[in-house]
Amino acid sequence: RGAMASPLLNAARSSATARRTWLTTTSAASRTRRAPPAPRTRTTRAIASGAEDAFITNAAAAVAAAATSAPPALAPYAPSPLSAEDGLAQLFVCVFILVIGVVGMQTSLVSEDAAREAALEDKVRAQRLAMAGATQSACAGVSAVDMHASDVVSRLRTRGVVRVDEVLSTEASEGLTRFVDETLEANDATTSQRGLSMEVFGNVYCKKNRWDIKLPFEAPVERALRECVKALGEVLREACGADATLVELAALVSDPGSTRQPVHPDTAYRRDPTVYTCFVALQDVARDMGPTLFIPGTNNAQAHVEFREGVERAGPVLERTNEIGVISRGDATLFDSRTLHCGTENESDKRRVLFYFSFQVAGSDNPNAAVSTIRSELRDKFTLAGLLS
């Protein structure tokens, strides 16, 4: 800081010299306009010179003092104490903001769901138009008792879907139906779709009056699964191998008023089959109860190319003959997950429940493995061979 005083003093002296020069110049100019002033005496010059020296000395001292003095210390910041009323007011503001945020989030989610459902409805309308001239028939079936596994598997690989009757007993289907009804009631699912547990309910197209329930491995479920797997054992073993993994275990529920789903595959196309799914009726499924619609022969590359080229709304693939699963209690439709299908609208006054399970071919590329409809504690727990033993 001491080193700063000398330059500052020189600056002050320069300023004084400049001032003296200006005064001299101004004085000379004045003499050209006015009469010359009285001559300065030696005493007058001494007084002026002393005044200038005093100005320079005082200015230099002030500059030096400013350079060496410390700025005044500031008192540390201390917030003023809050009163009880202030605290309550801030709490009210925080709660208000939180409530507004939650309400806004819920409103946004509801709007997104509504927009998604509206888009699906638009897609279904376009597909219906494209399928208006297609021939439709009921799935023809073969009894599980009389079937030849190799013939069934051959049809499954060619057509992508087969019907096999009598794979589940009446007693087992009734027990599982009660279990499904109790699950829906316990979760208050028929009142609202919002807030349903993701561990219990899976995602499903067209949610109105439709639920996809992930089933626990409890007595009614285990009995139904083992009966079906035993009845279809040879077919499943030949189609997907004894080391195939159980990747889905659930029930699809369609109540009166549920709407038609868009035609879709359960898995995007892969060259080789990855997953086989079995839908089993827990009651007779009439035509007006929303039976599943299948488009046979669409488990191949050509069909999926046509489906994509038509933007999943039109094209020759949707004009093909389709079949609907009008089946009886205990009957099943077994299909390749690449096959195009959809749930139709339930225009009856009865609930339709399909018990279903899926096996993944060992070592296959299943794009939906992480989101398949099965409870987390059951994922990768069972193989076909284990359930058949």
GROMACS .gro file of C-alpha atoms in nm:
model
  389
    1ARG     CA    1   0.000   0.000   0.000
    2GLY     CA    2   0.298   0.250   0.082
    3ALA     CA    3   0.420   0.213  -0.277
    4MET     CA    4   0.099   0.367  -0.401
    5ALA     CA    5   0.157   0.709  -0.230
    6SER     CA    6   0.442   0.830  -0.457
    7PRO     CA    7   0.255   0.785  -0.790
    8LEU     CA    8  -0.050   0.945  -0.638
    9LEU     CA    9   0.158   1.243  -0.513
   10ASN     CA   10   0.309   1.288  -0.858
   11ALA     CA   11  -0.040   1.281  -1.006
   12ALA     CA   12  -0.150   1.554  -0.765
   13ARG     CA   13   0.149   1.772  -0.854
   14SER     CA   14   0.082   1.724  -1.226
   15SER     CA   15  -0.277   1.829  -1.169
   16ALA     CA   16  -0.161   2.144  -0.985
   17THR     CA   17   0.087   2.229  -1.261
   18ALA     CA   18  -0.185   2.190  -1.520
   19ARG     CA   19  -0.408   2.417  -1.311
   20ARG     CA   20  -0.131   2.677  -1.289
   21THR     CA   21  -0.083   2.662  -1.668
   22TRP     CA   22  -0.456   2.702  -1.725
   23LEU     CA   23  -0.469   3.002  -1.491
   24THR     CA   24  -0.174   3.161  -1.674
   25THR     CA   25  -0.334   3.102  -2.014
   26THR     CA   26  -0.668   3.231  -1.897
   27SER     CA   27  -0.505   3.535  -1.745
   28ALA     CA   28  -0.322   3.608  -2.069
   29ALA     CA   29  -0.644   3.578  -2.267
   30SER     CA   30  -0.819   3.809  -2.027
   31ARG     CA   31  -0.547   4.072  -2.070
   32THR     CA   32  -0.625   4.082  -2.443
   33ARG     CA   33  -0.990   4.161  -2.370
   34ARG     CA   34  -0.962   4.382  -2.062
   35ALA     CA   35  -0.740   4.643  -1.935
   36PRO     CA   36  -0.423   4.499  -1.783
   37PRO     CA   37  -0.449   4.438  -1.408
   38ALA     CA   38  -0.230   4.608  -1.165
   39PRO     CA   39   0.119   4.457  -1.162
   40ARG     CA   40   0.176   4.175  -0.908
   41THR     CA   41   0.410   4.256  -0.631
   42ARG     CA   42   0.665   4.022  -0.481
   43THR     CA   43   0.435   3.978  -0.182
   44THR     CA   44   0.136   3.882  -0.399
   45ARG     CA   45   0.338   3.622  -0.590
   46ALA     CA   46   0.461   3.469  -0.265
   47ILE     CA   47   0.110   3.438  -0.130
   48ALA     CA   48  -0.014   3.268  -0.451
   49SER     CA   49   0.281   3.034  -0.459
   50GLY     CA   50   0.226   2.941  -0.094
   51ALA     CA   51  -0.143   2.873  -0.153
   52GLU     CA   52  -0.066   2.639  -0.443
   53ASP     CA   53   0.198   2.454  -0.241
   54ALA     CA   54  -0.051   2.413   0.043
   55PHE     CA   55  -0.314   2.277  -0.202
   56ILE     CA   56  -0.067   2.025  -0.342
   57THR     CA   57   0.044   1.914   0.004
   58ASN     CA   58  -0.315   1.875   0.131
   59ALA     CA   59  -0.427   1.686  -0.182
   60ALA     CA   60  -0.133   1.446  -0.161
   61ALA     CA   61  -0.201   1.382   0.206
   62ALA     CA   62  -0.568   1.307   0.137
   63VAL     CA   63  -0.480   1.065  -0.144
   64ALA     CA   64  -0.220   0.888   0.070
   65ALA     CA   65  -0.467   0.855   0.356
   66ALA     CA   66  -0.732   0.708   0.127
   67ALA     CA   67  -0.482   0.458  -0.013
   68THR     CA   68  -0.360   0.338   0.326
   69SER     CA   69  -0.681   0.341   0.528
   70ALA     CA   70  -0.887   0.021   0.563
   71PRO     CA   71  -1.254   0.022   0.462
   72PRO     CA   72  -1.498   0.040   0.749
   73ALA     CA   73  -1.588  -0.301   0.890
   74LEU     CA   74  -1.939  -0.425   0.808
   75ALA     CA   75  -2.149  -0.587   1.073
   76PRO     CA   76  -2.219  -0.959   1.000
   77TYR     CA   77  -2.563  -1.040   0.854
   78ALA     CA   78  -2.809  -1.169   1.108
   79PRO     CA   79  -3.166  -1.247   1.000
   80SER     CA   80  -3.436  -1.102   1.210
   81PRO     CA   81  -3.617  -1.355   1.428
   82LEU     CA   82  -3.944  -1.499   1.293
   83SER     CA   83  -4.259  -1.454   1.485
   84ALA     CA   84  -4.506  -1.739   1.527
   85GLU     CA   85  -4.732  -1.571   1.268
   86ASP     CA   86  -4.448  -1.557   1.015
   87GLY     CA   87  -4.377  -1.930   1.057
   88LEU     CA   88  -4.742  -2.023   1.008
   89ALA     CA   89  -4.764  -1.804   0.699
   90GLN     CA   90  -4.458  -1.968   0.542
   91LEU     CA   91  -4.593  -2.315   0.625
   92PHE     CA   92  -4.925  -2.227   0.461
   93VAL     CA   93  -4.746  -2.107   0.146
   94CYS     CA   94  -4.538  -2.428   0.127
   95VAL     CA   95  -4.844  -2.651   0.173
   96PHE     CA   96  -5.038  -2.450  -0.085
   97ILE     CA   97  -4.759  -2.483  -0.342
   98LEU     CA   98  -4.733  -2.858  -0.273
   99VAL     CA   99  -5.108  -2.911  -0.318
  100ILE     CA  100  -5.109  -2.712  -0.643
  101GLY     CA  101  -4.817  -2.920  -0.769
  102VAL     CA  102  -4.984  -3.252  -0.688
  103VAL     CA  103  -5.314  -3.146  -0.843
  104GLY     CA  104  -5.131  -3.023  -1.153
  105MET     CA  105  -4.943  -3.351  -1.186
  106GLN     CA  106  -5.261  -3.558  -1.152
  107THR     CA  107  -5.439  -3.339  -1.405
  108SER     CA  108  -5.149  -3.381  -1.647
  109LEU     CA  109  -5.152  -3.761  -1.607
  110VAL     CA  110  -5.527  -3.777  -1.663
  111SER     CA  111  -5.490  -3.564  -1.976
  112GLU     CA  112  -5.212  -3.788  -2.107
  113ASP     CA  113  -5.422  -4.102  -2.046
  114ALA     CA  114  -5.719  -3.945  -2.222
  115ALA     CA  115  -5.506  -3.845  -2.520
  116ARG     CA  116  -5.356  -4.194  -2.539
  117GLU     CA  117  -5.697  -4.362  -2.529
  118ALA     CA  118  -5.832  -4.122  -2.794
  119ALA     CA  119  -5.539  -4.211  -3.023
  120LEU     CA  120  -5.609  -4.583  -2.974
  121GLU     CA  121  -5.977  -4.532  -3.057
  122ASP     CA  122  -5.879  -4.352  -3.376
  123LYS     CA  123  -5.645  -4.638  -3.468
  124VAL     CA  124  -5.919  -4.897  -3.404
  125ARG     CA  125  -6.160  -4.707  -3.629
  126ALA     CA  126  -5.909  -4.710  -3.913
  127GLN     CA  127  -5.841  -5.080  -3.868
  128ARG     CA  128  -6.210  -5.166  -3.861
  129LEU     CA  129  -6.249  -4.986  -4.191
  130ALA     CA  130  -5.961  -5.183  -4.342
  131MET     CA  131  -6.100  -5.513  -4.209
  132ALA     CA  132  -6.460  -5.450  -4.308
  133GLY     CA  133  -6.446  -5.685  -4.607
  134ALA     CA  134  -6.240  -5.959  -4.441
  135THR     CA  135  -6.386  -6.305  -4.387
  136GLN     CA  136  -6.428  -6.405  -4.023
  137SER     CA  137  -6.481  -6.744  -3.863
  138ALA     CA  138  -6.453  -6.913  -3.524
  139CYS     CA  139  -6.128  -7.086  -3.430
  140ALA     CA  140  -6.152  -7.457  -3.503
  141GLY     CA  141  -6.020  -7.674  -3.221
  142VAL     CA  142  -5.880  -8.014  -3.140
  143SER     CA  143  -5.928  -8.197  -2.812
  144ALA     CA  144  -5.624  -8.213  -2.584
  145VAL     CA  145  -5.708  -8.579  -2.529
  146ASP     CA  146  -5.708  -8.679  -2.895
  147MET     CA  147  -5.447  -8.445  -3.041
  148HIS     CA  148  -5.113  -8.543  -3.193
  149ALA     CA  149  -4.854  -8.303  -3.059
  150SER     CA  150  -4.650  -8.290  -3.379
  151ASP     CA  151  -4.956  -8.197  -3.587
  152VAL     CA  152  -5.055  -7.921  -3.344
  153VAL     CA  153  -4.702  -7.778  -3.339
  154SER     CA  154  -4.685  -7.786  -3.717
  155ARG     CA  155  -5.009  -7.584  -3.741
  156LEU     CA  156  -4.887  -7.350  -3.467
  157ARG     CA  157  -4.567  -7.272  -3.655
  158THR     CA  158  -4.747  -7.224  -3.987
  159ARG     CA  159  -5.059  -7.036  -3.874
  160GLY     CA  160  -4.930  -6.875  -3.555
  161VAL     CA  161  -5.238  -6.988  -3.355
  162VAL     CA  162  -5.418  -7.313  -3.268
  163ARG     CA  163  -5.713  -7.398  -3.048
  164VAL     CA  164  -5.689  -7.688  -2.801
  165ASP     CA  165  -5.998  -7.787  -2.602
  166GLU     CA  166  -6.039  -7.926  -2.251
  167VAL     CA  167  -5.708  -7.820  -2.098
  168LEU     CA  168  -5.858  -7.703  -1.764
  169SER     CA  169  -6.119  -7.867  -1.543
  170THR     CA  170  -6.443  -7.696  -1.443
  171GLU     CA  171  -6.351  -7.711  -1.074
  172ALA     CA  172  -6.012  -7.547  -1.131
  173SER     CA  173  -6.160  -7.276  -1.357
  174GLU     CA  174  -6.430  -7.191  -1.103
  175GLY     CA  175  -6.175  -7.166  -0.824
  176LEU     CA  176  -5.952  -6.935  -1.027
  177THR     CA  177  -6.252  -6.722  -1.131
  178ARG     CA  178  -6.337  -6.661  -0.764
  179PHE     CA  179  -5.974  -6.571  -0.696
  180VAL     CA  180  -5.971  -6.316  -0.981
  181ASP     CA  181  -6.299  -6.158  -0.867
  182GLU     CA  182  -6.168  -6.129  -0.511
  183THR     CA  183  -5.847  -5.966  -0.635
  184LEU     CA  184  -6.039  -5.702  -0.829
  185GLU     CA  185  -6.261  -5.633  -0.529
  186ALA     CA  186  -5.973  -5.617  -0.281
  187ASN     CA  187  -5.798  -5.356  -0.496
  188ASP     CA  188  -6.118  -5.161  -0.567
  189ALA     CA  189  -6.018  -5.189  -0.932
  190THR     CA  190  -6.365  -5.160  -1.082
  191THR     CA  191  -6.412  -4.816  -0.924
  192SER     CA  192  -6.104  -4.651  -1.074
  193GLN     CA  193  -5.803  -4.748  -1.284
  194ARG     CA  194  -5.588  -4.483  -1.119
  195GLY     CA  195  -5.355  -4.575  -0.835
  196LEU     CA  196  -5.358  -4.949  -0.904
  197SER     CA  197  -5.047  -5.132  -0.786
  198MET     CA  198  -4.802  -5.207  -1.068
  199GLU     CA  199  -4.703  -5.522  -0.882
  200VAL     CA  200  -5.060  -5.653  -0.913
  201PHE     CA  201  -5.180  -5.498  -1.241
  202GLY     CA  202  -5.006  -5.494  -1.576
  203ASN     CA  203  -5.038  -5.250  -1.864
  204VAL     CA  204  -5.316  -5.318  -2.112
  205TYR     CA  205  -5.450  -5.160  -2.429
  206CYS     CA  206  -5.785  -4.976  -2.395
  207LYS     CA  207  -5.823  -4.968  -2.019
  208LYS     CA  208  -6.195  -4.897  -1.997
  209ASN     CA  209  -6.346  -5.191  -1.803
  210ARG     CA  210  -6.039  -5.403  -1.881
  211TRP     CA  211  -5.766  -5.527  -1.643
  212ASP     CA  212  -5.451  -5.737  -1.670
  213ILE     CA  213  -5.394  -5.902  -1.331
  214LYS     CA  214  -5.053  -6.044  -1.238
  215LEU     CA  215  -5.132  -6.360  -1.047
  216PRO     CA  216  -4.945  -6.480  -0.738
  217PHE     CA  217  -4.843  -6.844  -0.717
  218GLU     CA  218  -5.120  -6.933  -0.473
  219ALA     CA  219  -5.327  -7.253  -0.463
  220PRO     CA  220  -5.598  -7.170  -0.724
  221VAL     CA  221  -5.337  -7.029  -0.962
  222GLU     CA  222  -5.089  -7.312  -0.917
  223ARG     CA  223  -5.356  -7.574  -0.970
  224ALA     CA  224  -5.481  -7.410  -1.292
  225LEU     CA  225  -5.129  -7.363  -1.429
  226ARG     CA  226  -5.020  -7.719  -1.360
  227GLU     CA  227  -5.338  -7.865  -1.515
  228CYS     CA  228  -5.294  -7.661  -1.833
  229VAL     CA  229  -4.922  -7.732  -1.863
  230LYS     CA  230  -4.983  -8.103  -1.816
  231ALA     CA  231  -5.255  -8.109  -2.084
  232LEU     CA  232  -5.037  -7.915  -2.329
  233GLY     CA  233  -4.707  -8.062  -2.216
  234GLU     CA  234  -4.601  -8.241  -2.533
  235VAL     CA  235  -4.700  -7.949  -2.754
  236LEU     CA  236  -4.516  -7.697  -2.537
  237ARG     CA  237  -4.211  -7.918  -2.506
  238GLU     CA  238  -4.184  -7.958  -2.883
  239ALA     CA  239  -4.262  -7.593  -2.957
  240CYS     CA  240  -4.036  -7.416  -2.708
  241GLY     CA  241  -3.824  -7.680  -2.534
  242ALA     CA  242  -3.826  -7.825  -2.184
  243ASP     CA  243  -3.592  -7.550  -2.061
  244ALA     CA  244  -3.832  -7.273  -2.165
  245THR     CA  245  -3.891  -7.015  -1.890
  246LEU     CA  246  -4.230  -6.905  -1.755
  247VAL     CA  247  -4.239  -6.532  -1.836
  248GLU     CA  248  -4.607  -6.446  -1.790
  249LEU     CA  249  -4.872  -6.556  -1.542
  250ALA     CA  250  -5.186  -6.343  -1.539
  251ALA     CA  251  -5.558  -6.303  -1.606
  252LEU     CA  252  -5.718  -6.074  -1.863
  253VAL     CA  253  -6.053  -5.939  -1.748
  254SER     CA  254  -6.301  -5.773  -1.984
  255ASP     CA  255  -6.618  -5.636  -1.827
  256PRO     CA  256  -6.932  -5.524  -2.012
  257GLY     CA  257  -6.861  -5.197  -2.192
  258SER     CA  258  -6.495  -5.266  -2.260
  259THR     CA  259  -6.393  -5.142  -2.603
  260ARG     CA  260  -6.212  -5.311  -2.887
  261GLN     CA  261  -5.833  -5.305  -2.883
  262PRO     CA  262  -5.616  -5.225  -3.186
  263VAL     CA  263  -5.471  -5.522  -3.373
  264HIS     CA  264  -5.115  -5.577  -3.252
  265PRO     CA  265  -4.843  -5.839  -3.196
  266ASP     CA  266  -4.727  -5.901  -2.840
  267THR     CA  267  -4.364  -5.893  -2.949
  268ALA     CA  268  -4.198  -5.713  -3.238
  269TYR     CA  269  -4.091  -5.940  -3.521
  270ARG     CA  270  -3.790  -6.164  -3.472
  271ARG     CA  271  -3.678  -6.423  -3.726
  272ASP     CA  272  -3.726  -6.708  -3.478
  273PRO     CA  273  -4.014  -6.753  -3.234
  274THR     CA  274  -3.941  -6.619  -2.886
  275VAL     CA  275  -4.258  -6.659  -2.678
  276TYR     CA  276  -4.566  -6.881  -2.689
  277THR     CA  277  -4.878  -6.769  -2.501
  278CYS     CA  278  -5.182  -6.970  -2.396
  279PHE     CA  279  -5.523  -6.805  -2.331
  280VAL     CA  280  -5.759  -7.029  -2.131
  281ALA     CA  281  -6.130  -6.942  -2.092
  282LEU     CA  282  -6.257  -6.948  -1.733
  283GLN     CA  283  -6.619  -6.938  -1.862
  284ASP     CA  284  -6.787  -6.989  -2.196
  285VAL     CA  285  -6.693  -6.701  -2.431
  286ALA     CA  286  -6.978  -6.601  -2.663
  287ARG     CA  287  -6.937  -6.377  -2.967
  288ASP     CA  288  -7.068  -6.068  -2.782
  289MET     CA  289  -6.837  -6.114  -2.480
  290GLY     CA  290  -6.525  -5.974  -2.646
  291PRO     CA  291  -6.349  -6.288  -2.775
  292THR     CA  292  -5.990  -6.255  -2.895
  293LEU     CA  293  -5.949  -6.197  -3.269
  294PHE     CA  294  -5.650  -6.358  -3.444
  295ILE     CA  295  -5.518  -6.311  -3.797
  296PRO     CA  296  -5.364  -6.652  -3.879
  297GLY     CA  297  -5.038  -6.665  -4.071
  298THR     CA  298  -4.906  -6.330  -3.948
  299ASN     CA  299  -4.615  -6.466  -3.743
  300ASN     CA  300  -4.373  -6.399  -4.029
  301ALA     CA  301  -4.165  -6.120  -4.181
  302GLN     CA  302  -4.397  -6.051  -4.476
  303ALA     CA  303  -4.699  -5.990  -4.253
  304HIS     CA  304  -4.506  -5.756  -4.023
  305VAL     CA  305  -4.369  -5.559  -4.320
  306GLU     CA  306  -4.723  -5.513  -4.454
  307PHE     CA  307  -4.843  -5.411  -4.107
  308ARG     CA  308  -4.572  -5.144  -4.074
  309GLU     CA  309  -4.616  -5.018  -4.430
  310GLY     CA  310  -4.985  -4.965  -4.358
  311VAL     CA  311  -4.886  -4.769  -4.046
  312GLU     CA  312  -5.075  -5.040  -3.850
  313ARG     CA  313  -5.400  -4.893  -3.983
  314ALA     CA  314  -5.451  -5.041  -4.329
  315GLY     CA  315  -5.302  -5.269  -4.591
  316PRO     CA  316  -5.343  -5.623  -4.719
  317VAL     CA  317  -5.249  -5.787  -4.390
  318LEU     CA  318  -5.564  -5.650  -4.224
  319GLU     CA  319  -5.777  -5.770  -4.515
  320ARG     CA  320  -5.686  -6.135  -4.454
  321THR     CA  321  -5.927  -6.387  -4.307
  322ASN     CA  322  -5.943  -6.361  -3.928
  323GLU     CA  323  -6.065  -6.595  -3.654
  324ILE     CA  324  -6.225  -6.524  -3.319
  325GLY     CA  325  -6.186  -6.725  -3.000
  326VAL     CA  326  -6.547  -6.825  -2.937
  327ILE     CA  327  -6.458  -7.106  -2.698
  328SER     CA  328  -6.597  -7.292  -2.398
  329ARG     CA  329  -6.485  -7.300  -2.038
  330GLY     CA  330  -6.150  -7.478  -2.010
  331ASP     CA  331  -6.062  -7.444  -2.380
  332ALA     CA  332  -5.742  -7.266  -2.490
  333THR     CA  333  -5.595  -7.073  -2.778
  334LEU     CA  334  -5.219  -7.120  -2.805
  335PHE     CA  335  -5.034  -6.865  -3.019
  336ASP     CA  336  -4.696  -6.736  -3.128
  337SER     CA  337  -4.647  -6.390  -2.969
  338ARG     CA  338  -4.561  -6.246  -3.314
  339THR     CA  339  -4.914  -6.325  -3.441
  340LEU     CA  340  -5.142  -6.023  -3.494
  341HIS     CA  341  -5.444  -6.025  -3.263
  342CYS     CA  342  -5.666  -5.807  -3.043
  343GLY     CA  343  -5.935  -5.822  -2.778
  344THR     CA  344  -6.278  -5.726  -2.914
  345GLU     CA  345  -6.549  -5.524  -2.738
  346ASN     CA  346  -6.762  -5.682  -2.467
  347GLU     CA  347  -7.120  -5.597  -2.563
  348SER     CA  348  -7.277  -5.851  -2.328
  349ASP     CA  349  -7.379  -5.818  -1.963
  350LYS     CA  350  -7.119  -6.075  -1.847
  351ARG     CA  351  -6.758  -6.059  -1.737
  352ARG     CA  352  -6.507  -6.243  -1.955
  353VAL     CA  353  -6.190  -6.375  -1.790
  354LEU     CA  354  -5.898  -6.539  -1.970
  355PHE     CA  355  -5.629  -6.707  -1.763
  356TYR     CA  356  -5.299  -6.691  -1.948
  357PHE     CA  357  -4.937  -6.791  -1.924
  358SER     CA  358  -4.636  -6.761  -2.156
  359PHE     CA  359  -4.311  -6.951  -2.204
  360GLN     CA  360  -3.997  -6.803  -2.358
  361VAL     CA  361  -3.783  -7.021  -2.578
  362ALA     CA  362  -3.447  -7.065  -2.405
  363GLY     CA  363  -3.178  -6.839  -2.549
  364SER     CA  364  -3.422  -6.646  -2.769
  365ASP     CA  365  -3.434  -6.269  -2.811
  366ASN     CA  366  -3.743  -6.154  -2.623
  367PRO     CA  367  -3.774  -5.772  -2.653
  368ASN     CA  368  -4.039  -5.766  -2.379
  369ALA     CA  369  -3.853  -5.975  -2.121
  370ALA     CA  370  -3.817  -5.687  -1.875
  371VAL     CA  371  -4.184  -5.584  -1.886
  372SER     CA  372  -4.366  -5.916  -1.924
  373THR     CA  373  -4.678  -5.962  -1.712
  374ILE     CA  374  -4.557  -6.161  -1.415
  375ARG     CA  375  -4.497  -6.080  -1.051
  376SER     CA  376  -4.140  -5.990  -0.965
  377GLU     CA  377  -4.096  -6.278  -0.720
  378LEU     CA  378  -4.191  -6.527  -0.995
  379ARG     CA  379  -3.967  -6.388  -1.270
  380ASP     CA  380  -3.718  -6.653  -1.395
  381LYS     CA  381  -3.837  -6.892  -1.124
  382PHE     CA  382  -4.010  -7.169  -1.324
  383THR     CA  383  -3.923  -7.371  -1.632
  384LEU     CA  384  -4.149  -7.592  -1.836
  385ALA     CA  385  -3.961  -7.902  -1.720
  386GLY     CA  386  -4.000  -7.798  -1.356
  387LEU     CA  387  -4.374  -7.749  -1.388
  388LEU     CA  388  -4.415  -8.083  -1.568
  389SER     CA  389  -4.223  -8.277  -1.298
   0.00000   0.00000   0.00000
